[in-house]
mmCIF file of C-alpha atoms and ligand atoms in Angstrom:
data_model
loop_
_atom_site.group_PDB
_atom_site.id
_atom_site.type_symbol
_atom_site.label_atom_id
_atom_site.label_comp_id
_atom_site.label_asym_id
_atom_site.label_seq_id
_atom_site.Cartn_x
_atom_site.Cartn_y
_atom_site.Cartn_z
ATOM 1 C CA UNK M 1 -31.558 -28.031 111.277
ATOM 2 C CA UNK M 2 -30.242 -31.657 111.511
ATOM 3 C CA UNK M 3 -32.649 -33.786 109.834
ATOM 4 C CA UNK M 4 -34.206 -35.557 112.665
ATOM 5 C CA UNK M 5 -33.776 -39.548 112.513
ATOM 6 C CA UNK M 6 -33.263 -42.346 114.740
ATOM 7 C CA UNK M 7 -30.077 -41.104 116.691
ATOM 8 C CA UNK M 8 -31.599 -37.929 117.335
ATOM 9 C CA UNK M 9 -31.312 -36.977 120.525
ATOM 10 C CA UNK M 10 -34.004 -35.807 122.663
ATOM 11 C CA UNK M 11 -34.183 -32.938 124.898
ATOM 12 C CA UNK M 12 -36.586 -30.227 126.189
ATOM 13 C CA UNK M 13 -37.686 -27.989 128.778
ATOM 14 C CA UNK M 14 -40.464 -28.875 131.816
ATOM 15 C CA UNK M 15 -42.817 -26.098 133.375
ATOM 16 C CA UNK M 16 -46.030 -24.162 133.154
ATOM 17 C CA UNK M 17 -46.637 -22.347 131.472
ATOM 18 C CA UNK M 18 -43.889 -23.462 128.210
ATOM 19 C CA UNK M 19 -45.566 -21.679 125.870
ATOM 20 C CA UNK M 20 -43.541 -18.188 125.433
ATOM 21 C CA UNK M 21 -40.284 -20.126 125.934
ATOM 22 C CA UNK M 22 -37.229 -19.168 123.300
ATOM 23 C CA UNK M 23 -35.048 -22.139 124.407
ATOM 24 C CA UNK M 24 -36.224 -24.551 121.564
ATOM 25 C CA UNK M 25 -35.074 -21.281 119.256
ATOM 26 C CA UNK M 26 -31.654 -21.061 121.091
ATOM 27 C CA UNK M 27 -31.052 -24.779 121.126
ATOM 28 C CA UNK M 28 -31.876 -25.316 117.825
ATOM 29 C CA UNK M 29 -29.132 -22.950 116.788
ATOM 30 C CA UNK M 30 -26.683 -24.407 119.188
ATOM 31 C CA UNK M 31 -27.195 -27.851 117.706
ATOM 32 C CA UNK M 32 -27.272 -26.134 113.931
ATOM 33 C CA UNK M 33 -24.071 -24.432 114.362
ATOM 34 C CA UNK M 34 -22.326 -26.681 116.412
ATOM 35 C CA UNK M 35 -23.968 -29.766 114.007
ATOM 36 C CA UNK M 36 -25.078 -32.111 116.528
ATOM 37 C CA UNK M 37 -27.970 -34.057 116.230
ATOM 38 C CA UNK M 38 -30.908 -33.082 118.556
ATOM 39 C CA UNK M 39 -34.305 -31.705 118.742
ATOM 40 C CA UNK M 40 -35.545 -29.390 121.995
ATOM 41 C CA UNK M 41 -38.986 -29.805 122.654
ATOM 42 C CA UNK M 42 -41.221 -27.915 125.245
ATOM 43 C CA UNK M 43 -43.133 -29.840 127.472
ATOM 44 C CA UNK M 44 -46.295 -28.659 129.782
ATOM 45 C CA UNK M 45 -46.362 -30.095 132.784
ATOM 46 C CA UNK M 46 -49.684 -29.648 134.320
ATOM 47 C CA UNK M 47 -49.128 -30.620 137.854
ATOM 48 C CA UNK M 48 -46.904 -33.943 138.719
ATOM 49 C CA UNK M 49 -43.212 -33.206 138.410
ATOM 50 C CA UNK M 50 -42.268 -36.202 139.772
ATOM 51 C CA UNK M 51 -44.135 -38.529 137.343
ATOM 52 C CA UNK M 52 -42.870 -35.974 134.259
ATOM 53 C CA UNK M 53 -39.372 -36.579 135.410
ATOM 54 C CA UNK M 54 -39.143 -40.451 135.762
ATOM 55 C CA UNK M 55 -41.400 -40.647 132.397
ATOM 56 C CA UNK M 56 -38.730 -38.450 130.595
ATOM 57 C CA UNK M 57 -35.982 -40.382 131.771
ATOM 58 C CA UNK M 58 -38.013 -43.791 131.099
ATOM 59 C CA UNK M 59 -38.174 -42.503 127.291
ATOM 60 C CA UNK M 60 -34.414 -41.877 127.096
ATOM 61 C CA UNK M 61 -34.712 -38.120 126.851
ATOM 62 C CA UNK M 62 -30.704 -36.779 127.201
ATOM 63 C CA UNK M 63 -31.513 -33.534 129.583
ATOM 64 C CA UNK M 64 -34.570 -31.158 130.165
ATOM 65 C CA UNK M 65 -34.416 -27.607 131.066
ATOM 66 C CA UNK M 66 -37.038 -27.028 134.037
ATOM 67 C CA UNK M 67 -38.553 -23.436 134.748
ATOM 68 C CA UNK M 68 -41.454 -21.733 136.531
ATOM 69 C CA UNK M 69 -43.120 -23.293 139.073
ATOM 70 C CA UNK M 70 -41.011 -26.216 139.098
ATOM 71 C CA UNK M 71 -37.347 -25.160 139.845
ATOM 72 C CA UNK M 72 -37.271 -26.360 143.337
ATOM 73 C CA UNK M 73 -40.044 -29.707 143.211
ATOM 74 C CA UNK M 74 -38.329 -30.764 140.939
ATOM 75 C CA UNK M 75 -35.313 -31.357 143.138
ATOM 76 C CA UNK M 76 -37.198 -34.160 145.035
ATOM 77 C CA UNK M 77 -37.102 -36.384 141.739
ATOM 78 C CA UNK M 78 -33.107 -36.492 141.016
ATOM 79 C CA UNK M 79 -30.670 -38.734 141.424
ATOM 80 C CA UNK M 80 -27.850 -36.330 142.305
ATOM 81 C CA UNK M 81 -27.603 -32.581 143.188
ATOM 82 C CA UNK M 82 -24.629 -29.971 141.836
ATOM 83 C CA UNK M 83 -23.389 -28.911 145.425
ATOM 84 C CA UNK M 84 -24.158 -24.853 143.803
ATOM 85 C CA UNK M 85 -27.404 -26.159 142.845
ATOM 86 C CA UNK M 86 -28.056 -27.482 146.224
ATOM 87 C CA UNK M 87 -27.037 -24.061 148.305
ATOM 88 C CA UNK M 88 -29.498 -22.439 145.588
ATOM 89 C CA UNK M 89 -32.232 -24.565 146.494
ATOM 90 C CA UNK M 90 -33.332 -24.467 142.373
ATOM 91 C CA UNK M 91 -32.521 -26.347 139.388
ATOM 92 C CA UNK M 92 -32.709 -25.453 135.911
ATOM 93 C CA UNK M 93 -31.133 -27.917 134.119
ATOM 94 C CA UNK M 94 -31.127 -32.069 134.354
ATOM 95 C CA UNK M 95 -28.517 -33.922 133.134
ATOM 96 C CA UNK M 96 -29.059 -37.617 132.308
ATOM 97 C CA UNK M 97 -26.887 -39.790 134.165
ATOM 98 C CA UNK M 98 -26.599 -43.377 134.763
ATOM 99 C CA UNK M 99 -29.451 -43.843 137.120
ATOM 100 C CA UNK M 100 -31.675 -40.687 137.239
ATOM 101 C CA UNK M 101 -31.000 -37.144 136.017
ATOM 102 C CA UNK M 102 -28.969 -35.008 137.919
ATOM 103 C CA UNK M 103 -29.711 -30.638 138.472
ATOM 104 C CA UNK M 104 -27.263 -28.145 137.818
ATOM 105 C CA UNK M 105 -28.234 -23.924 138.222
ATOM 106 C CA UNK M 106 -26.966 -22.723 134.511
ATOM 107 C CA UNK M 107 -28.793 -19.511 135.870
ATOM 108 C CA UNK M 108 -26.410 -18.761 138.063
ATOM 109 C CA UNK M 109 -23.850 -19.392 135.337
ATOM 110 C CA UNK M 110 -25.416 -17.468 132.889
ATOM 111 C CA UNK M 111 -25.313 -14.267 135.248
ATOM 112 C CA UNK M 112 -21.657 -14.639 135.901
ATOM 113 C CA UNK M 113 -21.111 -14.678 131.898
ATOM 114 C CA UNK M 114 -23.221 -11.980 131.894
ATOM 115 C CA UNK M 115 -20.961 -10.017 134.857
ATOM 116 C CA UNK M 116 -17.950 -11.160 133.173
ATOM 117 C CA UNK M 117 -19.010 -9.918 129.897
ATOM 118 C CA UNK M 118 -20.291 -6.148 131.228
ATOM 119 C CA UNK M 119 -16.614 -6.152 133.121
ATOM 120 C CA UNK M 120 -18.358 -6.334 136.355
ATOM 121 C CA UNK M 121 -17.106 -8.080 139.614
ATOM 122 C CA UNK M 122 -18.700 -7.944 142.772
ATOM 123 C CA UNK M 123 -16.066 -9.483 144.808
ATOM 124 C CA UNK M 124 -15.563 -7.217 147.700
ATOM 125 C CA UNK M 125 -17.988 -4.267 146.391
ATOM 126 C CA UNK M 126 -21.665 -3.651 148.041
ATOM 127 C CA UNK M 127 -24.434 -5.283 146.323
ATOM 128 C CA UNK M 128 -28.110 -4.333 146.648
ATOM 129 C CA UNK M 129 -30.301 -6.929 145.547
ATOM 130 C CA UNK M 130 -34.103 -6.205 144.537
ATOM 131 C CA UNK M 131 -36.631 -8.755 145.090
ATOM 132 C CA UNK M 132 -36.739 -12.233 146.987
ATOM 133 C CA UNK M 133 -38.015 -14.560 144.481
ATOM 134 C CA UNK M 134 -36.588 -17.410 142.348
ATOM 135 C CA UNK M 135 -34.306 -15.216 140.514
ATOM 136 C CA UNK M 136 -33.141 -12.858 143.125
ATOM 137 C CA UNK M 137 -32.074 -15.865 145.329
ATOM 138 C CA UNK M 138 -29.675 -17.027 142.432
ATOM 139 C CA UNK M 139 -28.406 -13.568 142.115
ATOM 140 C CA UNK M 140 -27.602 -13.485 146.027
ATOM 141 C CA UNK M 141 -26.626 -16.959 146.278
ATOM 142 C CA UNK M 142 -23.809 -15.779 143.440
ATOM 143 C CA UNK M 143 -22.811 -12.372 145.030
ATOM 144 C CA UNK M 144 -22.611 -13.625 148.573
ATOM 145 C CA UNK M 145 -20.252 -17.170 147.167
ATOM 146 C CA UNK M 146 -17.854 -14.638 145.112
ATOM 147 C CA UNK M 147 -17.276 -12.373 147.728
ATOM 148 C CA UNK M 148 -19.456 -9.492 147.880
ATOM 149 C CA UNK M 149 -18.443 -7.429 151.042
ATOM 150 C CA UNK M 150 -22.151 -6.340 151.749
ATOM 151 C CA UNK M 151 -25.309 -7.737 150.582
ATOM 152 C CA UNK M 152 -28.925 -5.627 151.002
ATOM 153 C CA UNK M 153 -31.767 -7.665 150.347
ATOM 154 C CA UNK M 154 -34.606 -5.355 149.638
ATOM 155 C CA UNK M 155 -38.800 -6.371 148.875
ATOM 156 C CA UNK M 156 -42.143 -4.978 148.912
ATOM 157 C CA UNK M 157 -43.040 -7.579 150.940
ATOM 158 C CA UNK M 158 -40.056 -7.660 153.724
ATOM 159 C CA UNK M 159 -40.754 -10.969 155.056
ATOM 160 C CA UNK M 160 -39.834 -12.821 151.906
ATOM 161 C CA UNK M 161 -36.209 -10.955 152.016
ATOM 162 C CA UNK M 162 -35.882 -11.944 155.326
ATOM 163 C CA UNK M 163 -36.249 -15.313 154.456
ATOM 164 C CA UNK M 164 -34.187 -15.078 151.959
ATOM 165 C CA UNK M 165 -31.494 -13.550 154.084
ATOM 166 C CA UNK M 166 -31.555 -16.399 156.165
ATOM 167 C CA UNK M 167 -31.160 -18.993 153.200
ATOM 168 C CA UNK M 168 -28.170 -17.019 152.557
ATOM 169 C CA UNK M 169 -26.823 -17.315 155.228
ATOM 170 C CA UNK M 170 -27.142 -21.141 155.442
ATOM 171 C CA UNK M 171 -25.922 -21.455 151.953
ATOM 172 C CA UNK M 172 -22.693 -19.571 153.400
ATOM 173 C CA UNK M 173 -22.934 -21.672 156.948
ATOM 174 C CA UNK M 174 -21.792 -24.762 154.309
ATOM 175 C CA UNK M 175 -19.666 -23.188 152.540
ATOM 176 C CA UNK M 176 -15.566 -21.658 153.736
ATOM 177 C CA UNK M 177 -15.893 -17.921 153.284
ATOM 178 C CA UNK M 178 -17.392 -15.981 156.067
ATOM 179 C CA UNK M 179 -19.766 -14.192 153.336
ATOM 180 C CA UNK M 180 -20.995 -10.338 153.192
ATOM 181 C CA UNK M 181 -22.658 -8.459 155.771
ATOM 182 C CA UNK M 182 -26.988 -9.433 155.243
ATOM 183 C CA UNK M 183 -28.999 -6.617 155.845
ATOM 184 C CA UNK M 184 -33.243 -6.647 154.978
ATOM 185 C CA UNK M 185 -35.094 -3.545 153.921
ATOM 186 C CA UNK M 186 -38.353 -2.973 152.481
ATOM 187 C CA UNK M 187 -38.948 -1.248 149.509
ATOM 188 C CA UNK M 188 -40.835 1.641 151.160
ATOM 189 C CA UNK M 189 -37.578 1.667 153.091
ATOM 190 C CA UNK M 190 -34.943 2.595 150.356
ATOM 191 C CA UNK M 191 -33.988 5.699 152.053
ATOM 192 C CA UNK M 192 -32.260 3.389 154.926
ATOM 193 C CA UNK M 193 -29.811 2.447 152.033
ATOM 194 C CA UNK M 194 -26.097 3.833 153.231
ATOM 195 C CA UNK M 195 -23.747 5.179 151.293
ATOM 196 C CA UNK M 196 -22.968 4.303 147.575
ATOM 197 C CA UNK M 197 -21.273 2.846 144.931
ATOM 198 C CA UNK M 198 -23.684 -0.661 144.808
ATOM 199 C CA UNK M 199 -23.889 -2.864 142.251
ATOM 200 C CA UNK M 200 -27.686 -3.110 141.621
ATOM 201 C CA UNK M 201 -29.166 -6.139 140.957
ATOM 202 C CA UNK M 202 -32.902 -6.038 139.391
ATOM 203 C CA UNK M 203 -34.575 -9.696 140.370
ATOM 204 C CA UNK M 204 -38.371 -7.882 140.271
ATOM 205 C CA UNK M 205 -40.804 -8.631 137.205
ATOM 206 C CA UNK M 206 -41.603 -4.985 137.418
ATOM 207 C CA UNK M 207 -40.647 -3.261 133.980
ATOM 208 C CA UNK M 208 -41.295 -6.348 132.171
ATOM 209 C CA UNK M 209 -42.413 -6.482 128.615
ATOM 210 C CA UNK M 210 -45.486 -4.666 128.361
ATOM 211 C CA UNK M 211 -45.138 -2.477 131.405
ATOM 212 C CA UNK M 212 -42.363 -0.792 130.528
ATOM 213 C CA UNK M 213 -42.819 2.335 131.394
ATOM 214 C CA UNK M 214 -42.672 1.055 134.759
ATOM 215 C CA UNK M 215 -39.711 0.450 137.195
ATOM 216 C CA UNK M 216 -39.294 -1.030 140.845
ATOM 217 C CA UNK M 217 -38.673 2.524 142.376
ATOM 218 C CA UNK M 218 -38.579 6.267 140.945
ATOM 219 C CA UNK M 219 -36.477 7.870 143.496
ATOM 220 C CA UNK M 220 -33.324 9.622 142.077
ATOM 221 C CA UNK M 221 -31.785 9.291 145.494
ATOM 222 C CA UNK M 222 -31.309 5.486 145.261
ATOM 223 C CA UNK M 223 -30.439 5.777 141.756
ATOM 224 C CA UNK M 224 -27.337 7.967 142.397
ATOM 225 C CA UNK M 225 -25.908 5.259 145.015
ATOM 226 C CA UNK M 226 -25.378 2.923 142.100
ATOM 227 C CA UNK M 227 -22.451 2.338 140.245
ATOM 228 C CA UNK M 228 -23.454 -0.278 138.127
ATOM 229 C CA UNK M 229 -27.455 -1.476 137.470
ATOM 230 C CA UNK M 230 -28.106 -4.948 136.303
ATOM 231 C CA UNK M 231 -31.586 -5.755 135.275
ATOM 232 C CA UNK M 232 -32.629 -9.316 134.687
ATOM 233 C CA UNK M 233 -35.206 -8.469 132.775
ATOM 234 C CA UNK M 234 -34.532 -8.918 128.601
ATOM 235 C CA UNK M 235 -37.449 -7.583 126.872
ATOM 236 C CA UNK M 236 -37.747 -4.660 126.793
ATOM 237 C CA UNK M 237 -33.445 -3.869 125.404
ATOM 238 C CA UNK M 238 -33.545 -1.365 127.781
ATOM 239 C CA UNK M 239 -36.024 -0.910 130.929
ATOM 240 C CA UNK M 240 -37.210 1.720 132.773
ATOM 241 C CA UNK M 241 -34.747 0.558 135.667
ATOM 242 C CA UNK M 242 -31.673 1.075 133.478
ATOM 243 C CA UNK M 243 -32.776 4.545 132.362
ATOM 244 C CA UNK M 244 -32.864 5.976 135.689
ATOM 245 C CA UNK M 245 -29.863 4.159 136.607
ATOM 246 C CA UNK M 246 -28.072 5.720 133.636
ATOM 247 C CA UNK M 247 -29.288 9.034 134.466
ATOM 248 C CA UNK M 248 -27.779 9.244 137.775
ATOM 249 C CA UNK M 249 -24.513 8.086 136.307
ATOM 250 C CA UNK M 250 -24.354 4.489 136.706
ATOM 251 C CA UNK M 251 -23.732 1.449 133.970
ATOM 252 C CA UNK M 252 -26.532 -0.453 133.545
ATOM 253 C CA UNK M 253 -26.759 -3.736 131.465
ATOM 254 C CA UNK M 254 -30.035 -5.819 130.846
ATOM 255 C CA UNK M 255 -30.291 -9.271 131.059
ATOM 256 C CA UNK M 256 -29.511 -11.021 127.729
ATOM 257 C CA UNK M 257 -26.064 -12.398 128.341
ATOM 258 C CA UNK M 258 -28.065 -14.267 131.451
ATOM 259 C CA UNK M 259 -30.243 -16.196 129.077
ATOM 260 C CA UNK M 260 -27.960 -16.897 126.343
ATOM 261 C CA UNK M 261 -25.008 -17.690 128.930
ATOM 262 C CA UNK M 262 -27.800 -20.060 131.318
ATOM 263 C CA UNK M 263 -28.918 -21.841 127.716
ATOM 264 C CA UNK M 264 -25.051 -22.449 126.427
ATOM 265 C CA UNK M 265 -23.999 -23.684 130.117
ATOM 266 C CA UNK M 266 -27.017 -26.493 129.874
ATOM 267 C CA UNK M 267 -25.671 -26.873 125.883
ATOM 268 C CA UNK M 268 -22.078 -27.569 127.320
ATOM 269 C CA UNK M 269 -23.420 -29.853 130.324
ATOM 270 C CA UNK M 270 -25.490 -32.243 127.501
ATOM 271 C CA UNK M 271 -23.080 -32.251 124.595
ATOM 272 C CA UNK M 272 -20.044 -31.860 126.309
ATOM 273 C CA UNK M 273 -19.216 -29.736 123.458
ATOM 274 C CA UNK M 274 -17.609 -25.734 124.255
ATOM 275 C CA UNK M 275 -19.733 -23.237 122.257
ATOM 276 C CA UNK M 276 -17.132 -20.969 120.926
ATOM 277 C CA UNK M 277 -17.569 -16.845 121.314
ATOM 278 C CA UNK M 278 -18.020 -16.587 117.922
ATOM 279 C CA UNK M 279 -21.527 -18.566 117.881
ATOM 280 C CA UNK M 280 -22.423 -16.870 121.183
ATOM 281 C CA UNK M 281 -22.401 -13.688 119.098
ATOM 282 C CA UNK M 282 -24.461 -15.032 116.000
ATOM 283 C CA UNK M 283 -27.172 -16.451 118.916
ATOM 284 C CA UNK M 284 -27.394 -12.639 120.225
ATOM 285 C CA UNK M 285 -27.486 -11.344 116.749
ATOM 286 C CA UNK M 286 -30.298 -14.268 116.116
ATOM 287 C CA UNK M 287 -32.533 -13.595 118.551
ATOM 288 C CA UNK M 288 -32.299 -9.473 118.458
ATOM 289 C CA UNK M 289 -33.179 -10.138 114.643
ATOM 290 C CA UNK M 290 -35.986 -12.125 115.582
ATOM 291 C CA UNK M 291 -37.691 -9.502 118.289
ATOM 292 C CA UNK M 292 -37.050 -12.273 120.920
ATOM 293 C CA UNK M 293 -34.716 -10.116 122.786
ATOM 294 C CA UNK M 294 -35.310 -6.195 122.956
HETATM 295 P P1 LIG Z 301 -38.911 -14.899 139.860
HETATM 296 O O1 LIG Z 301 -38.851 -16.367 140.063
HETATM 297 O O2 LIG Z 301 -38.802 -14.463 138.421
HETATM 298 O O3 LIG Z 301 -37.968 -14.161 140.743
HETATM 299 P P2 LIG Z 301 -41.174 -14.440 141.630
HETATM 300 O O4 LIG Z 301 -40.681 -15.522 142.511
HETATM 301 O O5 LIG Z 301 -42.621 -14.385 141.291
HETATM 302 O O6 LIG Z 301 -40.409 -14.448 140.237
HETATM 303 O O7 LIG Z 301 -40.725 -13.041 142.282
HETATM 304 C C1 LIG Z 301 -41.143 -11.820 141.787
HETATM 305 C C2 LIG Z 301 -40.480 -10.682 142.557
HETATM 306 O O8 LIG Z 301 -40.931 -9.444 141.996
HETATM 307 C C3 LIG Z 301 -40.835 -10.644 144.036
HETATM 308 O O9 LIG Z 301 -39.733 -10.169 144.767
HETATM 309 C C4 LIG Z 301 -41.973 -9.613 144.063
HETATM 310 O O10 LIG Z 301 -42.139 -8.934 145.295
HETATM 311 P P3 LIG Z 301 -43.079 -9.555 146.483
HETATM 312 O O11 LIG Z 301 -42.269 -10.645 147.085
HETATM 313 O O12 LIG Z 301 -43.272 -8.402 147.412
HETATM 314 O O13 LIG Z 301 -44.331 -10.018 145.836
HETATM 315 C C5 LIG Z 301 -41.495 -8.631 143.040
HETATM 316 N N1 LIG Z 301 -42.570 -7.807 142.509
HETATM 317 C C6 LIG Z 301 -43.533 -8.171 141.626
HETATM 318 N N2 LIG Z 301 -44.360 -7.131 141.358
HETATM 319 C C7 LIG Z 301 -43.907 -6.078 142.111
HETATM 320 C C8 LIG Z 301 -44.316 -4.711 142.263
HETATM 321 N N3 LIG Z 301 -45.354 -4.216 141.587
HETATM 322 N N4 LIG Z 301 -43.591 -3.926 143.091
HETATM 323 C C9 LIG Z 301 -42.524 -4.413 143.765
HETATM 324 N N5 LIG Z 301 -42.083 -5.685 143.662
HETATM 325 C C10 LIG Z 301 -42.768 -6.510 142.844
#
């Protein structure tokens, strides 16, 4: 690593908790292979966003990534809003500018390198999303702005897809396209699903790293309407989800090409610098060696 000194510059991610995050590990390669001069710190933030963000921007810090709980408060304390960013209603990644920071979504980036890189597009398929939280509403956001034909928003809890449908459809309401077709099921509804060849995308936490023996649903029937599976989830390599996927037939790809392609997008926006394929590789290769991805 670049020997820290008094032109290094500062950056670092905001949330709570910080403690399992890999981004100082990614960043810290970046910066190592692309040899600029930085250091990524993580930084708890206990409770007052707002405060955190002015104090970071006081101290000259160059860009912060922000996660859970934070991706949408923090919104209130920029100084300008990435239109994407804005339809998303969450921010990742600050940028400093000349009088505040500004948000960008690299998440949403980071799935379509992730799409791009599996050799899926969901322009005019059928896309079934799973879940309505944080990460499902980038994933819809995306499929419903590149022009997925039909979008099913499916939850345990039925209300939170609804809402999510709606926010949707006001993203779309700004935007030119007329957007897919919304439709809200619960997850004790799956059988309601029509038809098949979906694109799947997994936004749950169910499968996660250590419950992996678990996945969102077990039926076979639902499974076998997929063509392709994408589960957001990284740890484990491969979930339960993408098994079952797999066994009906469909391609199923995990979610590492998400968090590498999210970390190099907020790289880009803070250097300015393009990280080359070849160092994208040697990241992936980095963090398999070190367990950090399954
Ligand atoms: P994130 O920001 O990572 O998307 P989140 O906002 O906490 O995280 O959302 C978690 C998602 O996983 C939700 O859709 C949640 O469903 P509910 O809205 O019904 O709570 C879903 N989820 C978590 N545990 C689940 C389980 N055991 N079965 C089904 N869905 C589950």
């Amino acid at each position: 690593m670049h020997e820290i000194d008094g032109n290094t510059r500062v950056l670092g991610i905001i949330g709570n908790p910080v403690r399992h995050t890999m981004s100082p590990v990614i960043h810290h390669f970046l910066a190592e292979q692309m040899g600029d001069n930085l250091a990524y710190l993580p930084f708890e933030v206990q409770n007052d966003i707002h405060t955190a963000v002015k104090g970071a921007y006081a101290l000259g810090i160059a860009g912060m990534n922000v996660t859970v709980p934070y991706k949408s408060a923090v919104m209130e304390a920029l100084t300008d809003i990435d239109d994407e960013a804005a339809k998303i209603g969450a921010v990742n990644t600050l940028v400093r500018t000349e009088h505040g920071f500004k948000g960008y979504n690299t998440d949403v980036t980071g799935l379509r390198r992730e799409l791009r890189e599996a050799g899926i597009t969901v322009a005019g398929e059928r896309v079934v999303i799973l879940g309505a939280g944080g990460a499902a509403r980038a994933a819809a956001m995306m499929c419903a702005s590149d022009g997925a034909c039909e979008l099913y928003l499916i939850n345990r809890n039925q209300e939170k897809a609804r809402a999510l449908a709606e926010a949707v459809q006001n993203g779309i309401g700004s935007g030119t396209s007329a957007g897919p077709e919304i439709r809200v099921l619960g997850l004790e509804e799956l059988e309601r699903l029509q038809g098949n060849g979906y694109i799947a995308f997994q936004c749950t936490s169910v499968g996660l790293f250590p419950n992996t023996d678990e996945a969102v649903t077990e039926s076979r029937e639902f499974y076998r309407q997929l063509k392709c599976a994408v589960d957001l989830i990284y740890t484990p390599r491969q979930t339960r989800f993408m098994k079952l996927a797999e066994a009906e037939g469909a391609k199923a790809v995990n979610g590492s090409m998400m968090l590498i392609g999210q970390a190099i997008a907020s790289y880009e926006l803070w250097t300015g610098h393009t990280v080359p394929d070849q160092v994208v590789k040697e990241l992936l290769g980095e963090l398999t060696e070190k367990g950090l991805i399954g």
